[in-house]
PDB file of N, CA and C in Angstrom:
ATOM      1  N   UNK P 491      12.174   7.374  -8.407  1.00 57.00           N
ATOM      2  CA  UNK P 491      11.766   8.002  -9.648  1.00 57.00           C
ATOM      3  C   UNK P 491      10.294   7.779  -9.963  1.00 57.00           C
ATOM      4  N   UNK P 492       9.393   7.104  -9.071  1.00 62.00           N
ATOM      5  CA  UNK P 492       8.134   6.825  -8.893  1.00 62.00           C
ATOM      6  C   UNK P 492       6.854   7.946  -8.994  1.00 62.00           C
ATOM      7  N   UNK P 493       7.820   9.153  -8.102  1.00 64.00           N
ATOM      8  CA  UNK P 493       7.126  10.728  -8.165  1.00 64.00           C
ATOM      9  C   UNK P 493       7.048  11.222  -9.095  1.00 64.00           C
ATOM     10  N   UNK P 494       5.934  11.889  -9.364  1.00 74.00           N
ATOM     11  CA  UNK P 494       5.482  12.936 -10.005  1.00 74.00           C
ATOM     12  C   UNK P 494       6.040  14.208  -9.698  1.00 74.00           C
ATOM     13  N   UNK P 495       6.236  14.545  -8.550  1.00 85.00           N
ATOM     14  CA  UNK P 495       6.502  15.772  -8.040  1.00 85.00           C
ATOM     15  C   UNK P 495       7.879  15.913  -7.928  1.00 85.00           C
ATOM     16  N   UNK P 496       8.571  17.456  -7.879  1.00 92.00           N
ATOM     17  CA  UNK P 496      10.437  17.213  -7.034  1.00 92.00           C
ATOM     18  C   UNK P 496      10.204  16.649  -6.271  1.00 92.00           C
ATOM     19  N   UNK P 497      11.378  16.663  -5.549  1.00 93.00           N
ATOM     20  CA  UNK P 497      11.555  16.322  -3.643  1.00 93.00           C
ATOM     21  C   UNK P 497      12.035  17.728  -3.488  1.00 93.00           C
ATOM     22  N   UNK P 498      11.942  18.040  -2.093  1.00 95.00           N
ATOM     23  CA  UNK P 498      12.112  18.813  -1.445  1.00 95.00           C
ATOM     24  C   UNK P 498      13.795  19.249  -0.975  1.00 95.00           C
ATOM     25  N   UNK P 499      14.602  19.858  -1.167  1.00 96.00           N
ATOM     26  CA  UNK P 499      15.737  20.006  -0.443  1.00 96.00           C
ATOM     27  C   UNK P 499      15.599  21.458   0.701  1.00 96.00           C
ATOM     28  N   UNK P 500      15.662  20.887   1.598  1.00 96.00           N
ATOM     29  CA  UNK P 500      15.288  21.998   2.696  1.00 96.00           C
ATOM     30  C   UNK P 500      16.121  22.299   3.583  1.00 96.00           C
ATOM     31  N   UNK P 501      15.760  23.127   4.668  1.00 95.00           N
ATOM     32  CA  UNK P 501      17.004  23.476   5.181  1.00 95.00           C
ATOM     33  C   UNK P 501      16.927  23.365   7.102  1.00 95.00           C
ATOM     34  N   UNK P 502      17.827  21.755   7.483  1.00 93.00           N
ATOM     35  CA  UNK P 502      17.962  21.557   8.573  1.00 93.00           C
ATOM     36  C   UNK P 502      16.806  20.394   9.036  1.00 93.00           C
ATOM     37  N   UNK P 503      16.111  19.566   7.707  1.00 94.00           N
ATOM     38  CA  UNK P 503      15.139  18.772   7.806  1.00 94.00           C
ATOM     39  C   UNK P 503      13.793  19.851   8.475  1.00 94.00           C
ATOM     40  N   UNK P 504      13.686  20.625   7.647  1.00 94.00           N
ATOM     41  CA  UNK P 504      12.298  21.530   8.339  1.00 94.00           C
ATOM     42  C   UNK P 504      10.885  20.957   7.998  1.00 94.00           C
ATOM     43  N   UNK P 505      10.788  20.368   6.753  1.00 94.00           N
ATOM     44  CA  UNK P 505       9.641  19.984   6.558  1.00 94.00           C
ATOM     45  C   UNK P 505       9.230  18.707   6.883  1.00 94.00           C
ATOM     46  N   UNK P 506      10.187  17.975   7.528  1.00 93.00           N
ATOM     47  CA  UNK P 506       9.933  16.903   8.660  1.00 93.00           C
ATOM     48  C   UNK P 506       9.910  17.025  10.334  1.00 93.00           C
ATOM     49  N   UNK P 507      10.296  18.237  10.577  1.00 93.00           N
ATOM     50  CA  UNK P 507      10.223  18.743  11.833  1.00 93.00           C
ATOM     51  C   UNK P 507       9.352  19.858  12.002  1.00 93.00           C
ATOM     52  N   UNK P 508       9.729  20.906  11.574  1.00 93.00           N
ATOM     53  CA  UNK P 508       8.760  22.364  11.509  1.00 93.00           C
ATOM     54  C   UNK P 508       7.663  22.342  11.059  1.00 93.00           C
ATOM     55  N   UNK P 509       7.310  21.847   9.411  1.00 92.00           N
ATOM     56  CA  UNK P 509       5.626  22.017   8.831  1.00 92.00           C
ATOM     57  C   UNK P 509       4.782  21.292   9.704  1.00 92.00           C
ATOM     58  N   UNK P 510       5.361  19.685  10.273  1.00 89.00           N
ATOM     59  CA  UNK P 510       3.844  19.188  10.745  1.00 89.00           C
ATOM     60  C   UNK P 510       3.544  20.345  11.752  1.00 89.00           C
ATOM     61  N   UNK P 511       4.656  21.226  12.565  1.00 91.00           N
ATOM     62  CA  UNK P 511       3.955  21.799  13.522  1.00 91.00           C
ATOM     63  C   UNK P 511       3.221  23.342  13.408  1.00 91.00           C
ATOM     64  N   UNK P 512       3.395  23.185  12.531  1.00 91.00           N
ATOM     65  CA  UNK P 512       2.373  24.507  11.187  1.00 91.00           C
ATOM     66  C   UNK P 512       3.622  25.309  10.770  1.00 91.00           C
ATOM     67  N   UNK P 513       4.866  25.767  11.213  1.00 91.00           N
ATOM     68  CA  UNK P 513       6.043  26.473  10.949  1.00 91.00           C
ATOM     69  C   UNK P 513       6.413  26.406   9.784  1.00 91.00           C
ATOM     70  N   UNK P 514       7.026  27.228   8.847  1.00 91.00           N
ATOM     71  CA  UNK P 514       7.402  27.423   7.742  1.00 91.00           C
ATOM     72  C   UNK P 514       7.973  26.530   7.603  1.00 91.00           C
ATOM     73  N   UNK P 515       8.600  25.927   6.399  1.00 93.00           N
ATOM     74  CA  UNK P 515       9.522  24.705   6.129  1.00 93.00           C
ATOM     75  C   UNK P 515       9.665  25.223   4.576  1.00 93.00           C
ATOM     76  N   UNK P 516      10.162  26.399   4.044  1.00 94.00           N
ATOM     77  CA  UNK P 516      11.000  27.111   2.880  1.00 94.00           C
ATOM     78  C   UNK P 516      11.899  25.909   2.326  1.00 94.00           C
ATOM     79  N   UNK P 517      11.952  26.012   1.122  1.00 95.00           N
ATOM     80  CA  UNK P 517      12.829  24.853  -0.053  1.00 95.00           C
ATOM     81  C   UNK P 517      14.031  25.875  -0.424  1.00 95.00           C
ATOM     82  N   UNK P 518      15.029  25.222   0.055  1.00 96.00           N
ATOM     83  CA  UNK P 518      16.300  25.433  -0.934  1.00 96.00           C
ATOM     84  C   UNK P 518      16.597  24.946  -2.478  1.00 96.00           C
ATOM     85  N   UNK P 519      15.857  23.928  -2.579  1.00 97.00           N
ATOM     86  CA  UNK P 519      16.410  23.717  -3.889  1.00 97.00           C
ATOM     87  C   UNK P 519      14.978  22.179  -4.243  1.00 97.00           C
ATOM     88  N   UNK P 520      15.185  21.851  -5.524  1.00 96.00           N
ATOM     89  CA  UNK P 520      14.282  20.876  -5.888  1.00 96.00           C
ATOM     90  C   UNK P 520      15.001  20.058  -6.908  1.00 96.00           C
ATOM     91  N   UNK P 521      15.106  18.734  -6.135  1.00 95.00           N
ATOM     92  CA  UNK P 521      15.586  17.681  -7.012  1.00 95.00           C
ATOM     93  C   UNK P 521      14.360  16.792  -7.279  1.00 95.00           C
ATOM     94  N   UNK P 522      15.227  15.767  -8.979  1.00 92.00           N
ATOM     95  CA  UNK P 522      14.788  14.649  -9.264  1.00 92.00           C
ATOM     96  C   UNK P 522      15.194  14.241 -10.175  1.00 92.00           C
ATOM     97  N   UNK P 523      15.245  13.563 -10.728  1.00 90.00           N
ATOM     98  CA  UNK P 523      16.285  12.336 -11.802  1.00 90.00           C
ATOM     99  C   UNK P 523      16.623  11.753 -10.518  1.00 90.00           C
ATOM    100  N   UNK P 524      16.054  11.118  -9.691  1.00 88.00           N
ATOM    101  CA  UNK P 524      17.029   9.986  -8.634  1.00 88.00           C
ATOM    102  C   UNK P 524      17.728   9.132  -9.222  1.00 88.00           C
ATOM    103  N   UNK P 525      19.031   8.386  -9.266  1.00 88.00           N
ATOM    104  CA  UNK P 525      19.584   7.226  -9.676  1.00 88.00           C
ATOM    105  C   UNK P 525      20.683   6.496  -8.911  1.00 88.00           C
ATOM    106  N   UNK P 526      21.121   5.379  -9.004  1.00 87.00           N
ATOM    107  CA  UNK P 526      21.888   4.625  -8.313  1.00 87.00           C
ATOM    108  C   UNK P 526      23.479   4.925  -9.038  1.00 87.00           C
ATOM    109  N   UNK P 527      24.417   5.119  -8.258  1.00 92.00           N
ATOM    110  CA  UNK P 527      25.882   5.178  -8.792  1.00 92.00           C
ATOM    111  C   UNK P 527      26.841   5.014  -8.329  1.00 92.00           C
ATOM    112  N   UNK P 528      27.008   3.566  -8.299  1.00 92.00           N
ATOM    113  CA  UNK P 528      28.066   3.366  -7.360  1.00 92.00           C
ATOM    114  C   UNK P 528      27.470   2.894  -6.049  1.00 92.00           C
ATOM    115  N   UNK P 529      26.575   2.737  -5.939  1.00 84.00           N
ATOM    116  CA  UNK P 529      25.791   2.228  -4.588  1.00 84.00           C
ATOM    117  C   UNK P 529      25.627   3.582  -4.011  1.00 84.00           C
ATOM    118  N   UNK P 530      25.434   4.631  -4.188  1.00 85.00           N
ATOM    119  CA  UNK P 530      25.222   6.173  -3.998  1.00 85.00           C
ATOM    120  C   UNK P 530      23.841   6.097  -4.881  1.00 85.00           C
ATOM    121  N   UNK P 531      22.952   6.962  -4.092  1.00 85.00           N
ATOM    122  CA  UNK P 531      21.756   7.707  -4.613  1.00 85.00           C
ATOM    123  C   UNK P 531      22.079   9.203  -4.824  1.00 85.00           C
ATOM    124  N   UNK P 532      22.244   9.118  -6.394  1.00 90.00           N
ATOM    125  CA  UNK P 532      22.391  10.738  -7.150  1.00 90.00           C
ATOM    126  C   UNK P 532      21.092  11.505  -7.443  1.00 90.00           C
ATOM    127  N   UNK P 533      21.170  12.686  -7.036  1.00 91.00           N
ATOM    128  CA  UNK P 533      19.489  13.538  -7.692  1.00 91.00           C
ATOM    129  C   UNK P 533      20.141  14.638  -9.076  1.00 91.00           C
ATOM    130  N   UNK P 534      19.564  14.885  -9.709  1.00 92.00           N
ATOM    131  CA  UNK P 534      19.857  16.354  -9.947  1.00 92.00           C
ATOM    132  C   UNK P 534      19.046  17.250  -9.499  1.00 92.00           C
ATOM    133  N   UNK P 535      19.910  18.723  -9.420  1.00 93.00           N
ATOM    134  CA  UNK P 535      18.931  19.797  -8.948  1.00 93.00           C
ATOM    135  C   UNK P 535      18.167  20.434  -9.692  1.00 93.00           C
ATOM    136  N   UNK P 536      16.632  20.171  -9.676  1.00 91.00           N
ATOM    137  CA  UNK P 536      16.006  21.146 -10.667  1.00 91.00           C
ATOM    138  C   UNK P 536      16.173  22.673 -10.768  1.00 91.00           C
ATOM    139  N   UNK P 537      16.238  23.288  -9.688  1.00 93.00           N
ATOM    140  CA  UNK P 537      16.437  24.920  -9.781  1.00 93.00           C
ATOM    141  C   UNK P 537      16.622  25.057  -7.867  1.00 93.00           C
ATOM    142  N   UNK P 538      17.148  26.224  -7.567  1.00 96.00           N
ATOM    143  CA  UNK P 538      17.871  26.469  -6.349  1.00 96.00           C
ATOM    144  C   UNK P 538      16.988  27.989  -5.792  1.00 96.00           C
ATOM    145  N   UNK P 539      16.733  27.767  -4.718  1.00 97.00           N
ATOM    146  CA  UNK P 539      16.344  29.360  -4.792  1.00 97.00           C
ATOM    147  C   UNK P 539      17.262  29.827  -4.308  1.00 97.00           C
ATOM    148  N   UNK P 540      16.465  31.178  -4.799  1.00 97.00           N
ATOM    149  CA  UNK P 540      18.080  32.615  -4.286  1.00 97.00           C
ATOM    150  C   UNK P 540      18.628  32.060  -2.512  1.00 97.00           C
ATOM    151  N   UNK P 541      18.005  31.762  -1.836  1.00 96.00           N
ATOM    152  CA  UNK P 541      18.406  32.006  -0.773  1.00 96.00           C
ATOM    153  C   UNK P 541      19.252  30.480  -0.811  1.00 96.00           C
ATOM    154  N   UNK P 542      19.256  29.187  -1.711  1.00 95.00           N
ATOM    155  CA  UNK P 542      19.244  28.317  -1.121  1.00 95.00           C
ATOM    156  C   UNK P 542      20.968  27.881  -1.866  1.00 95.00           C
ATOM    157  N   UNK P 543      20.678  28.811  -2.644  1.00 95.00           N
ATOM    158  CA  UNK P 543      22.045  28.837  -3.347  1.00 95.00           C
ATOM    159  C   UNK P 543      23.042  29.935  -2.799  1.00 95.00           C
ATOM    160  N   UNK P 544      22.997  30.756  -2.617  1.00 96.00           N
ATOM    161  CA  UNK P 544      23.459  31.872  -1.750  1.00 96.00           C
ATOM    162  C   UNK P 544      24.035  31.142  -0.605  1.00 96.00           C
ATOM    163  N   UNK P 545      23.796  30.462  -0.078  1.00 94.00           N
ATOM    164  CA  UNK P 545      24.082  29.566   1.368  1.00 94.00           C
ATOM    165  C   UNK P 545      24.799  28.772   1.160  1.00 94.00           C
ATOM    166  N   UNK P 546      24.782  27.843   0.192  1.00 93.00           N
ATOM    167  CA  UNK P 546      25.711  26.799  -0.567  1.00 93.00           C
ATOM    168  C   UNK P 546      26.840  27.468  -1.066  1.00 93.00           C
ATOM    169  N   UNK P 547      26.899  28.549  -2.099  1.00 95.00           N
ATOM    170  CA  UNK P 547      27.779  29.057  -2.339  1.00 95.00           C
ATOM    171  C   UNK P 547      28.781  29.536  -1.436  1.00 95.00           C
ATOM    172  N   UNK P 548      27.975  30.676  -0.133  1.00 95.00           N
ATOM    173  CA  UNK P 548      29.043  30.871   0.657  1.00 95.00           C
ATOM    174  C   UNK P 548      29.293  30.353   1.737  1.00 95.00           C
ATOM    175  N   UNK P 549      29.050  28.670   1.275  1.00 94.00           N
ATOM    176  CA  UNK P 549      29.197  28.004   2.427  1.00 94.00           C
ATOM    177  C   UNK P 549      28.780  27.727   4.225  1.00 94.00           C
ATOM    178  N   UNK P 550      27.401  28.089   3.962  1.00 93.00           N
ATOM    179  CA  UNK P 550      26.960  28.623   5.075  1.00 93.00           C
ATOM    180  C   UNK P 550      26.477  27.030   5.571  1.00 93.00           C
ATOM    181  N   UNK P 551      26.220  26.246   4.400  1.00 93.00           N
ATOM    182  CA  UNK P 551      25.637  24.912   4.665  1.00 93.00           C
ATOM    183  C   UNK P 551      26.525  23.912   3.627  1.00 93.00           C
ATOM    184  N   UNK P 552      26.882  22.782   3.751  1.00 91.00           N
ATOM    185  CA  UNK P 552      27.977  22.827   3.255  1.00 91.00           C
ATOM    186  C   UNK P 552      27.645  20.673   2.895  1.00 91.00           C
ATOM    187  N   UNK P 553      26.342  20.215   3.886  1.00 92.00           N
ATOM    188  CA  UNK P 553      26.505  18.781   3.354  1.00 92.00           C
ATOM    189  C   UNK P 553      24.732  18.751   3.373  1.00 92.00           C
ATOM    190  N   UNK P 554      23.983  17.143   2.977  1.00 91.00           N
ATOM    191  CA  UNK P 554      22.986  17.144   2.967  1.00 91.00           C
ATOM    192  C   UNK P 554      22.628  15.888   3.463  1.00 91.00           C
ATOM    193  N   UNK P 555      21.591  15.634   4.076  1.00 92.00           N
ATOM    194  CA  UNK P 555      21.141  14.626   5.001  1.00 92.00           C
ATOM    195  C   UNK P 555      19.475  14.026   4.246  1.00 92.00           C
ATOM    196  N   UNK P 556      19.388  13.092   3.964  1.00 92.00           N
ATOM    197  CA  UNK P 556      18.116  12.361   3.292  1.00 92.00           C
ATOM    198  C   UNK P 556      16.898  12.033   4.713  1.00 92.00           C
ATOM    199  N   UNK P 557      16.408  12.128   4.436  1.00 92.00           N
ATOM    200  CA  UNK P 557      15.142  11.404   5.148  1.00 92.00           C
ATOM    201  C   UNK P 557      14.852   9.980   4.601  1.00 92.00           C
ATOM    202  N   UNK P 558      15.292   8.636   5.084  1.00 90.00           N
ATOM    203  CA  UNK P 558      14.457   7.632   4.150  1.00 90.00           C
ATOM    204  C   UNK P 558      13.386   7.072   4.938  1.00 90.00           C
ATOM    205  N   UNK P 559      12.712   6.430   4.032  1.00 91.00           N
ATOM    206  CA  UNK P 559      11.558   5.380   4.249  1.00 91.00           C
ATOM    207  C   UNK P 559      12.472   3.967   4.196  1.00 91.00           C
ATOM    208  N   UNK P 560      11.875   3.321   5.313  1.00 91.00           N
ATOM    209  CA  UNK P 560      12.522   1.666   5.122  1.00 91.00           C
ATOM    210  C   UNK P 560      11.429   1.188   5.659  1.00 91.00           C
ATOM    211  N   UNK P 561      12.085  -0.382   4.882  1.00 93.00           N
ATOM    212  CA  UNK P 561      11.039  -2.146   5.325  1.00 93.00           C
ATOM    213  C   UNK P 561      11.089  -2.061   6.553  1.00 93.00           C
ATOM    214  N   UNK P 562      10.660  -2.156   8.015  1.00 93.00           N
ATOM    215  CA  UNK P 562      10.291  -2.583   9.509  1.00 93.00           C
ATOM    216  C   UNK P 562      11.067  -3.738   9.082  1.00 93.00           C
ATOM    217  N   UNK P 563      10.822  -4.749   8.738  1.00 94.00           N
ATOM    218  CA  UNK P 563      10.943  -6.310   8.878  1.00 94.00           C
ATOM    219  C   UNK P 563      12.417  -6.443   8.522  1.00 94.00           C
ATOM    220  N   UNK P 564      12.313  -5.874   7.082  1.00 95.00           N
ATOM    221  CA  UNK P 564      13.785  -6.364   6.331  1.00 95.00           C
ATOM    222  C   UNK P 564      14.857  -4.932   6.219  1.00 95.00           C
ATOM    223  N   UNK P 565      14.263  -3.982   6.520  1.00 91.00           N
ATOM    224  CA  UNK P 565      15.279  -3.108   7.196  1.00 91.00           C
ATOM    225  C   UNK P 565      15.852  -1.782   5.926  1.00 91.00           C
ATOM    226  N   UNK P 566      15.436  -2.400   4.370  1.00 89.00           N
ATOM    227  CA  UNK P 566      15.799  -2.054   3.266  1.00 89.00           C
ATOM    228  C   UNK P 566      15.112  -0.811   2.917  1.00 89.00           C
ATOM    229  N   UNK P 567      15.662   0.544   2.436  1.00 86.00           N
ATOM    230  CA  UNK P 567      15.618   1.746   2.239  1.00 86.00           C
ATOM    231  C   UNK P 567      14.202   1.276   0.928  1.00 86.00           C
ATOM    232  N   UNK P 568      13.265   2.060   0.996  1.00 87.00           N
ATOM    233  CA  UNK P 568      12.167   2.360   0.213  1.00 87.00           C
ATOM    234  C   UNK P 568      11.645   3.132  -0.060  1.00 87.00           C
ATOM    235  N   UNK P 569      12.278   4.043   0.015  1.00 87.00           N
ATOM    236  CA  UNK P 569      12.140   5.955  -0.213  1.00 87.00           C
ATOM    237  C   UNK P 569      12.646   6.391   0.620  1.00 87.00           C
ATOM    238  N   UNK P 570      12.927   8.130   0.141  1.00 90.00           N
ATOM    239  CA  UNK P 570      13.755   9.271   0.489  1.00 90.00           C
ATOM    240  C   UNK P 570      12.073  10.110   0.560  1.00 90.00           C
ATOM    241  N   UNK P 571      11.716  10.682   1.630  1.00 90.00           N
ATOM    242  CA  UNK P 571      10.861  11.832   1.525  1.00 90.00           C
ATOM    243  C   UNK P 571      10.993  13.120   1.580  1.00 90.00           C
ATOM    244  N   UNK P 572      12.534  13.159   1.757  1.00 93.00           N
ATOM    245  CA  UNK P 572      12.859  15.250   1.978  1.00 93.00           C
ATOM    246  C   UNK P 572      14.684  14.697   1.904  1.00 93.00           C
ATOM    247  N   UNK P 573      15.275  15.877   1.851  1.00 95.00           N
ATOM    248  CA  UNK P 573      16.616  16.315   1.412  1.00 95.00           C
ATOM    249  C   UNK P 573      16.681  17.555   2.663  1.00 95.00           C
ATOM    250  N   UNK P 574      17.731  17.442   3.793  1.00 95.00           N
ATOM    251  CA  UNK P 574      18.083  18.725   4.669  1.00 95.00           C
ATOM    252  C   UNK P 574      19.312  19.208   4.077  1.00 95.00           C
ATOM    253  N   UNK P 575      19.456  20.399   4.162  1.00 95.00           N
ATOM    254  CA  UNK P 575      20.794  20.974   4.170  1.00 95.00           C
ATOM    255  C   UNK P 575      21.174  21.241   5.491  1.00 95.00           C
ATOM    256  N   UNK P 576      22.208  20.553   5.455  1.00 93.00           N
ATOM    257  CA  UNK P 576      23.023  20.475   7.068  1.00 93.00           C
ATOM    258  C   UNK P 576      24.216  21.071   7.320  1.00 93.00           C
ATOM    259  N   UNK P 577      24.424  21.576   8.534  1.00 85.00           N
ATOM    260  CA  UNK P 577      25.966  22.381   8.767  1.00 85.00           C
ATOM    261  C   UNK P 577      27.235  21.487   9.104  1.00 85.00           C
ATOM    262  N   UNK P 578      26.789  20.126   9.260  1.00 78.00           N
ATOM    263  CA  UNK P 578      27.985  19.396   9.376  1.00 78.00           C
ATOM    264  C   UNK P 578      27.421  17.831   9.091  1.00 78.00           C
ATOM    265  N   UNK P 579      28.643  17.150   8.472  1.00 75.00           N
ATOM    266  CA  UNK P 579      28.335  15.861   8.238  1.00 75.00           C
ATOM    267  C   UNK P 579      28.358  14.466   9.123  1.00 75.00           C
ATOM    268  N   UNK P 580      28.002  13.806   9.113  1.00 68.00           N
ATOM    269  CA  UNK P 580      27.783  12.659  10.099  1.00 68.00           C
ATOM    270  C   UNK P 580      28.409  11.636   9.210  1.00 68.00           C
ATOM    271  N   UNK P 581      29.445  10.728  10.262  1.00 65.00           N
ATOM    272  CA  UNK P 581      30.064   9.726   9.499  1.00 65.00           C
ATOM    273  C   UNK P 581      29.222   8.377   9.976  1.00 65.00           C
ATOM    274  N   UNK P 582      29.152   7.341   9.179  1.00 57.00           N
ATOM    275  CA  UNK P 582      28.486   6.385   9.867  1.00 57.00           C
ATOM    276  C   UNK P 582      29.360   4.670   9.648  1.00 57.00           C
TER     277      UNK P 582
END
């Protein structure tokens, strides 16, 4: 909750893969209110674009995958820099 800015919810982690390599990296949606709940990190969504809701709705993308920042040393999560919308979920 440190940012000034949304975060990014994008689609397939593009703006961690695609922009550095100059490629479009389009936003589905823009969160922020980050908070802790339950040992879960909750966002809300500020606004969705047409396309990014359209996809969600008809299920075209269906879970979402964080990007974090962590400690090297101590291993502990210290930011989220992007939000993917993903076609399937990963159990861990």
């Amino acid at each position: 909750n440190n940012r000034e800015a949304d975060l990014v919810l994008d689609w397939e982690h593009a703006t961690e893969l695609k922009a550095p390599e100059g490629d479009k990296a389009p936003a589905a949606a823009w969160l922020h209110q980050f908070r802790l709940e339950q040992g879960a990190v909750v966002a809300s969504i500020r606004s969705w674009t047409p396309d990014g809701e359209t996809a969600v709705r008809n299920r075209e993308y269906r879970y979402i995958s964080p990007v974090l920042l962590y400690d090297r040393t101590t291993m502990n999560v210290v930011g989220i820099t992007s939000v993917g919308l993903v076609g399937r979920q990963i159990d861990t």
